[in-house]
PDB file of C-alpha atoms in Angstrom:
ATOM      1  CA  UNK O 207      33.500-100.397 165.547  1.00 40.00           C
ATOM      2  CA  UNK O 208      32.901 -96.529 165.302  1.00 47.00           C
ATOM      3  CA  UNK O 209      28.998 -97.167 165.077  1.00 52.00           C
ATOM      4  CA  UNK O 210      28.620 -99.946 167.925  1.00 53.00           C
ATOM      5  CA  UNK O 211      27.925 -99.435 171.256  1.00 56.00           C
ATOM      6  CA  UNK O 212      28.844-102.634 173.379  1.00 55.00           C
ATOM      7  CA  UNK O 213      27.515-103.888 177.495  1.00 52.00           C
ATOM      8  CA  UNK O 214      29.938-106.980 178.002  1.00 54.00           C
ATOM      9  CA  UNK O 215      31.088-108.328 181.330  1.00 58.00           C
ATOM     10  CA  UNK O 216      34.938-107.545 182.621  1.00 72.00           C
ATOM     11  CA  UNK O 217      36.559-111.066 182.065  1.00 77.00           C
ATOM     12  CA  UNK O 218      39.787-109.617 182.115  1.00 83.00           C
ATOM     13  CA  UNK O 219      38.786-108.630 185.903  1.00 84.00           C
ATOM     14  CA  UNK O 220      36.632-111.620 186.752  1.00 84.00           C
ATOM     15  CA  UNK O 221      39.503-114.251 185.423  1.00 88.00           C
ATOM     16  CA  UNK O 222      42.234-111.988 187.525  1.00 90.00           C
ATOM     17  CA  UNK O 223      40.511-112.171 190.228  1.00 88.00           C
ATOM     18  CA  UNK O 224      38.934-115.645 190.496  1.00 90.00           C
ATOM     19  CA  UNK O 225      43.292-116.735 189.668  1.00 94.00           C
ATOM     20  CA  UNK O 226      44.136-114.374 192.165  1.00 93.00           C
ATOM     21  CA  UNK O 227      41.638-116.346 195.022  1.00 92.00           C
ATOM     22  CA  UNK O 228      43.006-119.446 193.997  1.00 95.00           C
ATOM     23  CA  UNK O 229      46.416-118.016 194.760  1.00 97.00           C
ATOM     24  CA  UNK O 230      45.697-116.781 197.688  1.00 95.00           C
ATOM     25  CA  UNK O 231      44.916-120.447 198.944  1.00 95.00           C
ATOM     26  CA  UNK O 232      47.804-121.691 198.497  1.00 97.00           C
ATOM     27  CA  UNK O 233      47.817-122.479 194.839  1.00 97.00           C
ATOM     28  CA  UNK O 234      50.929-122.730 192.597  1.00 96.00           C
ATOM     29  CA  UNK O 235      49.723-124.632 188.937  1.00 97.00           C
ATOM     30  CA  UNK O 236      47.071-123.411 187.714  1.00 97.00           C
ATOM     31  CA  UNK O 237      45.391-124.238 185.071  1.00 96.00           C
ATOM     32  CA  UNK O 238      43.292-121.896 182.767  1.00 94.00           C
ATOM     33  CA  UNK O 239      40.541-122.884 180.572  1.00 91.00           C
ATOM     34  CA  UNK O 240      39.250-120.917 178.162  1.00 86.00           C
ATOM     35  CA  UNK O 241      38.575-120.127 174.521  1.00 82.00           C
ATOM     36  CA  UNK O 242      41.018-119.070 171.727  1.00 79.00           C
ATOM     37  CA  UNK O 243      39.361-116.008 170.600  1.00 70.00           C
ATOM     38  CA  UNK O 244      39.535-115.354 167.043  1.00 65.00           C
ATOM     39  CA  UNK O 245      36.929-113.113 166.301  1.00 60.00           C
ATOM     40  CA  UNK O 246      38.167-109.444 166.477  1.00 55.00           C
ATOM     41  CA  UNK O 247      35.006-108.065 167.831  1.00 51.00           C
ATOM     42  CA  UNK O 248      34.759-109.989 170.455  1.00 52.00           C
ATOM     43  CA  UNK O 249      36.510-108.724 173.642  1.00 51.00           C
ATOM     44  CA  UNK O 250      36.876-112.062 176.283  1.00 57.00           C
ATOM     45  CA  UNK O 251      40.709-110.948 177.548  1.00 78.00           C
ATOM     46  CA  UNK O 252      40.240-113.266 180.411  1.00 83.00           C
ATOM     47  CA  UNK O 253      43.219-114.754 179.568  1.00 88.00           C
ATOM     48  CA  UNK O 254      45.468-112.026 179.988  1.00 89.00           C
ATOM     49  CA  UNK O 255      43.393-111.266 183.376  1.00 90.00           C
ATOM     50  CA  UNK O 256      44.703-114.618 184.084  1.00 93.00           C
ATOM     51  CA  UNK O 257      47.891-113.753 182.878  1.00 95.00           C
ATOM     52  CA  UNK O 258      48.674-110.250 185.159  1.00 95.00           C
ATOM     53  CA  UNK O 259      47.281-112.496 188.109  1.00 96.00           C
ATOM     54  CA  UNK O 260      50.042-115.148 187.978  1.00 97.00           C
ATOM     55  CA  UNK O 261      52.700-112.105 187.211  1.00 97.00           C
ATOM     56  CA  UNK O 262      51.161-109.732 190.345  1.00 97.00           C
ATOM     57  CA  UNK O 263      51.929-113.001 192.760  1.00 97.00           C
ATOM     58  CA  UNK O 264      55.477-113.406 190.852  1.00 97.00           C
ATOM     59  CA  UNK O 265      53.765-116.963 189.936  1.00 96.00           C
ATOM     60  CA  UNK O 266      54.863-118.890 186.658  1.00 95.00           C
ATOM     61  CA  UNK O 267      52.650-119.609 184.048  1.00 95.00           C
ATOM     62  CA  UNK O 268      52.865-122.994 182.356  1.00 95.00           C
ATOM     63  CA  UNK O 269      51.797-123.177 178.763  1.00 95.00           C
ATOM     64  CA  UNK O 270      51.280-126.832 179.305  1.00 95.00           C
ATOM     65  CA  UNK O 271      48.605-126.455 181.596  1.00 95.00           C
ATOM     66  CA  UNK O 272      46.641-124.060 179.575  1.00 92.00           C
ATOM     67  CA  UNK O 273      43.258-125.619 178.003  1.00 91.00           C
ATOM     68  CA  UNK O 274      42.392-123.492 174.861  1.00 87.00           C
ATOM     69  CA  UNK O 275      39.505-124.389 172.697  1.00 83.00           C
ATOM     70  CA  UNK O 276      37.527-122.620 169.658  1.00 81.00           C
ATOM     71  CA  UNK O 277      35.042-120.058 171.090  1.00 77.00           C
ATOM     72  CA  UNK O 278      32.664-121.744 169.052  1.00 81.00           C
ATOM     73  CA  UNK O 279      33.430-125.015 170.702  1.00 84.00           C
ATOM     74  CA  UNK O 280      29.934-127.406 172.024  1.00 85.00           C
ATOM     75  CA  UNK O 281      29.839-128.333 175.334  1.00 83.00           C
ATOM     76  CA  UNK O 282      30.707-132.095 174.521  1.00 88.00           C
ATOM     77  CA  UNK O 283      34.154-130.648 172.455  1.00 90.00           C
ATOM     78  CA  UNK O 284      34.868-128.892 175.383  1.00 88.00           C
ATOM     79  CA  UNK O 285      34.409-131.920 177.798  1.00 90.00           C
ATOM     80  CA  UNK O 286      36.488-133.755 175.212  1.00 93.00           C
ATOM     81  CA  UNK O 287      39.419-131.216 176.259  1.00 92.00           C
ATOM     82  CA  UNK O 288      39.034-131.338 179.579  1.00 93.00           C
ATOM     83  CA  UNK O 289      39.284-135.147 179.849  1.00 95.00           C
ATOM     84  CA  UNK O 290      42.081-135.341 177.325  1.00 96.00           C
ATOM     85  CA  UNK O 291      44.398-132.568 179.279  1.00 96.00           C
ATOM     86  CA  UNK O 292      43.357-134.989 182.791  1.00 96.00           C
ATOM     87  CA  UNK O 293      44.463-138.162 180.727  1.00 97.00           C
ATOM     88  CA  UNK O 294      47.707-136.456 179.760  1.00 96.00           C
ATOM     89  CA  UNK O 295      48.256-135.331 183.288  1.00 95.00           C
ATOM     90  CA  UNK O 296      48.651-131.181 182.137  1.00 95.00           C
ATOM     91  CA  UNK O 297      45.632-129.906 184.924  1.00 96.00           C
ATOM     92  CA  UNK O 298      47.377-128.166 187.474  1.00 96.00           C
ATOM     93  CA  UNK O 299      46.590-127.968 191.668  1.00 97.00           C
ATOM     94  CA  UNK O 300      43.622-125.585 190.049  1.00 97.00           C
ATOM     95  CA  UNK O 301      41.324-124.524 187.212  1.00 94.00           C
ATOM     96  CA  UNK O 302      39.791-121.429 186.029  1.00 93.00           C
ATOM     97  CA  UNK O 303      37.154-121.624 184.119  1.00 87.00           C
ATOM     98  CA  UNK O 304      36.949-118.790 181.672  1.00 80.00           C
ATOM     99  CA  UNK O 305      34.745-119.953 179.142  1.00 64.00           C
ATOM    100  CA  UNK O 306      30.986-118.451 177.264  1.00 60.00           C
ATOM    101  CA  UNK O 307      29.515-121.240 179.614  1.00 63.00           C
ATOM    102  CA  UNK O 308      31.928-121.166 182.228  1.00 65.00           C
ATOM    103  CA  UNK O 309      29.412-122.773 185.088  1.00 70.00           C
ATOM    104  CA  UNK O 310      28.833-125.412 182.577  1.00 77.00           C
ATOM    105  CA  UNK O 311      32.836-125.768 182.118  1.00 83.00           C
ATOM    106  CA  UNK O 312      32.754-126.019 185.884  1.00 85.00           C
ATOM    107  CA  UNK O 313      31.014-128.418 186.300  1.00 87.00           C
ATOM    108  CA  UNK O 314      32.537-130.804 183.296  1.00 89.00           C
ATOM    109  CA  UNK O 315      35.605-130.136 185.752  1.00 91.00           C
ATOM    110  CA  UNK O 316      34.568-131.477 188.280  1.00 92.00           C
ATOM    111  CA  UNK O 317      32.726-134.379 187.136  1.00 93.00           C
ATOM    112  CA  UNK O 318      35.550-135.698 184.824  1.00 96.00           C
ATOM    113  CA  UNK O 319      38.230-135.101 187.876  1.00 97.00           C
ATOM    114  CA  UNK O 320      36.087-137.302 189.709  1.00 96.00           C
ATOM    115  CA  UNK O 321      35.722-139.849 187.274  1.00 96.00           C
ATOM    116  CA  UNK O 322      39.477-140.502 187.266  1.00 97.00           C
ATOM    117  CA  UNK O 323      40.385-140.267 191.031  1.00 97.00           C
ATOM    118  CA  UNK O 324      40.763-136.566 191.691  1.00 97.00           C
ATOM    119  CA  UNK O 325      39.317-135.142 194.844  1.00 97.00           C
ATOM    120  CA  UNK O 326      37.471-131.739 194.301  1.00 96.00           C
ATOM    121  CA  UNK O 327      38.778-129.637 195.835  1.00 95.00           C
ATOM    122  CA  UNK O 328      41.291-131.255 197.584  1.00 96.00           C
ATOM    123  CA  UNK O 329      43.389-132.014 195.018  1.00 97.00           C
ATOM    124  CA  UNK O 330      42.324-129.459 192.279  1.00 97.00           C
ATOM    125  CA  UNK O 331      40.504-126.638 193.235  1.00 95.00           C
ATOM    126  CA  UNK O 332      38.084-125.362 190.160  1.00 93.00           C
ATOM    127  CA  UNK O 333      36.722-121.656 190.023  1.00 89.00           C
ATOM    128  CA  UNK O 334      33.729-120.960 187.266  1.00 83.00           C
ATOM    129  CA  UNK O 335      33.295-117.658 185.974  1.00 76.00           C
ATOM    130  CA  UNK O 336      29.394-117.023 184.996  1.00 69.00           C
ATOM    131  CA  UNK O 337      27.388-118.460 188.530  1.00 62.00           C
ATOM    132  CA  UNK O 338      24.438-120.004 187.471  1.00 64.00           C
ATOM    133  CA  UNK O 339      22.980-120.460 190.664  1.00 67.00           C
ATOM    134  CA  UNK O 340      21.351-123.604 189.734  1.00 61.00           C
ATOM    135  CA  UNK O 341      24.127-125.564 188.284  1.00 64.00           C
ATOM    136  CA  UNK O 342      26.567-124.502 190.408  1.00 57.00           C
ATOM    137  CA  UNK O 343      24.521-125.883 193.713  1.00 64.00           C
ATOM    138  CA  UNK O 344      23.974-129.397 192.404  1.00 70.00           C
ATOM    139  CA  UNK O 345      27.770-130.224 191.668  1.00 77.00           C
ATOM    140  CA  UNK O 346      29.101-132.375 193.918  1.00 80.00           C
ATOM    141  CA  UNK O 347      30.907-130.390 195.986  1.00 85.00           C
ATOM    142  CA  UNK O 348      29.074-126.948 194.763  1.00 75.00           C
ATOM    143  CA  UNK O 349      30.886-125.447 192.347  1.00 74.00           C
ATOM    144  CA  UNK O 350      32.576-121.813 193.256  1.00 75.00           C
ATOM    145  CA  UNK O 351      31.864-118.973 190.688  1.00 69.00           C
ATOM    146  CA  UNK O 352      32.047-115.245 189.796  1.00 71.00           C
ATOM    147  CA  UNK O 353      28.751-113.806 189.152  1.00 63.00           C
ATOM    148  CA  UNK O 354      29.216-111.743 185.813  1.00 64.00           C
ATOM    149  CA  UNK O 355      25.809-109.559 186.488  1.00 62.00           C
ATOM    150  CA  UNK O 356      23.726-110.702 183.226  1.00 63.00           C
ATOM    151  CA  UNK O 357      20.659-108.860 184.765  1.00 64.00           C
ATOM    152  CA  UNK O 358      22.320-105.937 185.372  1.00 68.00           C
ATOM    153  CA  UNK O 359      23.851-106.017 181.410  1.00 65.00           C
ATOM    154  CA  UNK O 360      21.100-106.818 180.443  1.00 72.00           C
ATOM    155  CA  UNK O 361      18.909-103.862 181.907  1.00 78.00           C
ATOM    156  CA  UNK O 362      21.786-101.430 180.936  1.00 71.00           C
ATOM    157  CA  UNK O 363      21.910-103.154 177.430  1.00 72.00           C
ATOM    158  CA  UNK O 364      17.914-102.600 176.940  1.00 81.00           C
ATOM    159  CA  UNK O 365      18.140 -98.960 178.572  1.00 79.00           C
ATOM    160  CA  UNK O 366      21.067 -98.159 175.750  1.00 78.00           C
ATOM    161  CA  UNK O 367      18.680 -99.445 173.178  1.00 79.00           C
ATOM    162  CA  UNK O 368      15.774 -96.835 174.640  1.00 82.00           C
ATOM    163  CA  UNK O 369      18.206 -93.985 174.142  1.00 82.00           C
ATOM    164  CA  UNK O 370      19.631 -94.957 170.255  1.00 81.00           C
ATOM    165  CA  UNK O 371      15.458 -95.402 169.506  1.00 84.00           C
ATOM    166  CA  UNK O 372      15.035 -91.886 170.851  1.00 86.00           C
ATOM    167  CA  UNK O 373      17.626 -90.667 168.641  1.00 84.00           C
ATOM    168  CA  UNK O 374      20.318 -90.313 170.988  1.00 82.00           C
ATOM    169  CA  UNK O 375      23.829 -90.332 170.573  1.00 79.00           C
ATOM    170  CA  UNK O 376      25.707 -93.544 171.105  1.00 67.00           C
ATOM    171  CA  UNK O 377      28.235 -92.966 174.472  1.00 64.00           C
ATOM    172  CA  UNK O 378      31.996 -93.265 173.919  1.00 63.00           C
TER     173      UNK O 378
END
């Protein structure tokens, strides 16, 4: 939008890179979960991140492995995913979890591999992408995660707002 000014986090960077760590261990299937973004204004291209990751390390991607939900998807729907995808055997040797509540996706990971005989990380490594602190230090085994900043946004988001109330120009 022409009138909008917009602070977001780099998924497309934070997904490529978390993929490209996982890679860099050793990892050949990996599995990406994240949201199906239908909403035109919002700008989560994590998955293409994800995407030129796999292609930089001349790495296939497997469709089947993919775990796509609604961006507007609860927590529980998106457990519900995770556990059916585990059932139906389509998680890879990794996951990335690209997600609005990626920590929380994490997490879900790792506590549903569990539950049905998967050693963490031994067997599947899982990557978050948000790093709450908190959450990800009580998994069991801690959860890895890219720290997306919020503070930082957030105090570049509020001093944007300063300038438009002063009558400034919005930046390009």
């Amino acid at each position: 939008c022409s009138r909008c000014s917009n602070c977001s986090f780099g998924w497309y960077e934070a997904v490529k890179r978390s993929t490209g760590h996982l890679l860099s261990l050793g990892r050949k299937r990996i599995t990406y979960l994240g949201p199906i973004i239908d909403n035109p204004i919002v700008n989560h291209d994590g998955f293409d991140g994800f995407l030129a990751s796999l292609d930089a390390a001349d790495m296939p991607y497997y469709p089947r492995l993919s775990v796509r939900f609604s961006q507007r998807a609860s927590v529980a729907e998106l457990a519900r995913a995770i556990e059916q995808a585990i059932l139906e055997n389509r998680i890879g040797d990794a996951i990335v979890c690209h997600a609005a509540f990626g920590t929380e996706a994490g997490t879900s990971c790792i506590r549903l591999l569990k539950k049905h005989g998967r050693r963490v990380p031994d067997d599947v490594a899982v990557v978050g992408v948000d790093n709450d602190e908190m959450t990800c230090s009580w998994t069991d085994p801690p959860l890895s995660s890219v720290d997306c900043n919020s503070y930082q946004i957030g105090r570049h988001a509020a001093a944007l707002l300063d300038q438009l109330m002063q009558g400034a120009q919005l930046p390009q």
